[in-house]
Amino acid sequence: MIELEYDFPLWRPPSEGENLILQASLGCSFNGCTFCSMYKTKRFAAKPLERLFAEIDQAARDWPDAHRVFLADGDALVLPTDHLLRILERLALRLPNLARVAVYATPVNLWRKSEAELAALKAHKLSLIYLGIESGSGDILRRIRKGTTPQSMAGAIARGRAAGLKISATVILGLGGRRRWQDHIDETAGLINQAPPHYLSTLQLRLAPEVQARFQEKFGEPFEPQDDAGMLAEQARLIAALDPPRPIIFRSNHASNALPLAGTLPKDRPHLLAQLGAAGRGEIRLRPRIVRGL
Ligand code: SF4
């Protein structure tokens, strides 16, 4: 008998809050993005399968009806496909109602799997990928050391979609600072219109103290952060420019956001822009800073 013991810090998307979370890996295999402090205290490692199987068995005894599982940490899709398949088989064996397994992934993780591997993972119920786009601007991706390009990001989304995976992408408002915000938003909208994910969420840049010096140094010029008015202007410009060929479910429900929004784009664009306009005029109260987390 083992206890489920998490290796903290533990991060998961807001929409996984009600689901079973298991750490298939610890940390992030890349761990280089300058804005990100999530796994700076961890060295990347795959959790030994025997240990993870024991945790799955324990979780199944405690929660036999669990039907959605999130495999943490930062990019569990980096694990070899046969390793992931063994995890998915164990989950299916122990959780009879298993409907969906989700992971965080980087574009590189998606590119390193063949189409057949992605299809095999999908066939074993790994069906949702959380992907940090952050920005569609190649210039900003370089400045934040994202380790990828907009073209690679678009290709990764297309590969995932072709395998039948659902893609949930995030964009970080404020990442271009006051000087580059328009390029950041316009090029991000261009990327999303070209390669639409199924779900899109925005969050607001908040730099933890321990990453600020490196972020500033690598950005290559003085970085002037956006205030809430600037963030709302970015949100409005992004929503106005999004015209995807397939509907996207849009959320800004991350705890960092000043204004939570929800809708389907492009259908709900007028309603979302009206809410942003009302917030700008002070008719809708912004979420107090004290309750905004990372
Ligand atoms: S943003 Fe994602 S890929 Fe980049 S360091 Fe953080 S967890 Fe890793």
XYZ file of N, CA, C and O in Angstrom, residues 35 131-136 153 168-175 184-185 187-189 191-192 197 199-205 234-235 238 242 250-252 254 256-257:
164
model
N 10.430 33.355 -19.256
C 9.329 33.882 -18.441
C 8.828 32.862 -17.426
O 8.013 33.175 -16.568
N -0.734 22.952 -25.091
C 0.453 23.451 -25.784
C 0.610 24.949 -25.525
O -0.310 25.724 -25.809
N 1.758 25.348 -25.043
C 2.009 26.777 -24.812
C 2.515 27.419 -26.090
O 3.673 27.282 -26.454
N 1.628 28.132 -26.796
C 2.068 28.896 -27.980
C 2.843 30.130 -27.516
O 3.833 30.516 -28.082
N 2.319 30.791 -26.516
C 2.852 32.026 -25.916
C 2.751 33.210 -26.873
O 2.130 34.192 -26.577
N 3.375 33.108 -28.060
C 3.310 34.194 -29.042
C 3.453 33.605 -30.432
O 4.124 32.591 -30.614
N 2.833 34.271 -31.396
C 3.013 33.867 -32.793
C 4.107 34.668 -33.472
O 4.328 34.528 -34.671
N 5.509 25.732 -34.564
C 4.314 25.676 -33.707
C 3.085 25.314 -34.554
O 2.293 24.446 -34.168
N -5.227 22.186 -26.951
C -5.613 23.334 -26.133
C -4.385 24.231 -25.998
O -3.390 23.833 -25.386
N -4.444 25.411 -26.593
C -3.261 26.270 -26.673
C -3.399 27.484 -25.759
O -4.509 27.976 -25.534
N -2.262 27.958 -25.269
C -2.272 29.180 -24.452
C -1.410 30.254 -25.101
O -0.386 29.966 -25.724
N -1.861 31.484 -24.910
C -1.138 32.676 -25.367
C -0.926 33.558 -24.141
O -1.808 33.652 -23.284
N 0.231 34.188 -24.051
C 0.518 35.043 -22.894
C 0.404 36.512 -23.296
O 1.230 37.014 -24.081
N -0.595 37.171 -22.757
C -0.738 38.613 -22.992
C 0.391 39.340 -22.268
O 0.790 38.960 -21.169
N 0.894 40.396 -22.889
C 1.934 41.199 -22.233
C 3.346 40.772 -22.576
O 4.304 41.425 -22.150
N 3.484 39.710 -23.369
C 4.820 39.142 -23.589
C 5.718 40.020 -24.459
O 6.929 39.866 -24.444
N 3.210 41.400 -31.325
C 2.920 40.171 -30.565
C 1.501 39.693 -30.865
O 1.280 38.525 -31.222
N 0.554 40.584 -30.779
C -0.846 40.191 -30.954
C -1.168 39.884 -32.422
O -1.796 38.868 -32.736
N 0.751 38.939 -34.876
C 1.373 37.709 -35.386
C 0.817 36.480 -34.674
O 0.731 35.391 -35.249
N 0.393 36.653 -33.442
C -0.255 35.539 -32.739
C -1.596 35.217 -33.399
O -1.929 34.050 -33.630
N -2.356 36.239 -33.713
C -3.638 36.013 -34.398
C -3.400 35.335 -35.749
O -4.136 34.412 -36.129
N -0.969 33.314 -36.571
C -0.635 31.906 -36.354
C -1.891 31.085 -36.039
O -2.099 29.994 -36.585
N -2.731 31.632 -35.188
C -3.927 30.878 -34.776
C -4.917 30.756 -35.934
O -5.544 29.712 -36.110
N -6.120 25.849 -32.936
C -6.297 24.772 -31.965
C -7.801 24.590 -31.707
O -8.616 25.384 -32.189
N -9.055 24.575 -28.568
C -9.308 25.453 -27.418
C -8.176 26.477 -27.362
O -7.025 26.154 -27.650
N -8.532 27.682 -26.965
C -7.514 28.727 -26.819
C -7.760 29.462 -25.512
O -8.890 29.830 -25.208
N -6.707 29.642 -24.741
C -6.864 30.483 -23.556
C -5.732 31.486 -23.490
O -4.636 31.257 -24.011
N -6.027 32.611 -22.874
C -5.002 33.626 -22.672
C -4.729 33.739 -21.184
O -5.610 33.529 -20.352
N -3.496 34.055 -20.867
C -3.159 34.403 -19.495
C -2.303 35.662 -19.534
O -1.805 36.049 -20.593
N -2.165 36.301 -18.417
C -1.408 37.560 -18.368
C -0.007 37.297 -17.820
O 0.144 36.573 -16.832
N 0.970 37.909 -18.461
C 2.352 37.731 -18.020
C 2.535 38.232 -16.586
O 2.156 39.354 -16.257
N -4.671 44.346 -25.499
C -4.131 43.186 -26.224
C -5.217 42.128 -26.422
O -5.357 41.549 -27.503
N -5.965 41.892 -25.361
C -7.030 40.886 -25.458
C -8.032 41.267 -26.552
O -8.454 40.424 -27.345
N -6.576 40.899 -30.046
C -6.472 39.483 -30.422
C -7.842 38.940 -30.832
O -7.988 38.308 -31.893
N -9.034 37.437 -34.613
C -9.152 35.989 -34.784
C -10.327 35.660 -35.700
O -11.464 36.052 -35.433
N -12.909 29.576 -26.609
C -11.982 30.548 -26.023
C -12.274 30.764 -24.541
O -13.434 30.893 -24.148
N -11.216 30.829 -23.744
C -11.361 31.109 -22.310
C -10.231 32.031 -21.856
O -9.102 31.894 -22.315
N -10.530 32.911 -20.915
C -9.441 33.597 -20.193
C -9.714 33.371 -18.705
O -9.862 34.308 -17.940
N -7.732 31.616 -16.628
C -6.539 31.409 -15.812
C -6.520 32.442 -14.691
O -6.954 33.587 -14.874
N -4.442 34.308 -13.561
C -3.675 35.544 -13.751
C -4.496 36.649 -14.398
O -4.086 37.805 -14.397
N -5.649 36.316 -14.973
C -6.361 37.294 -15.804
C -7.140 38.341 -15.009
O -7.786 38.030 -14.007
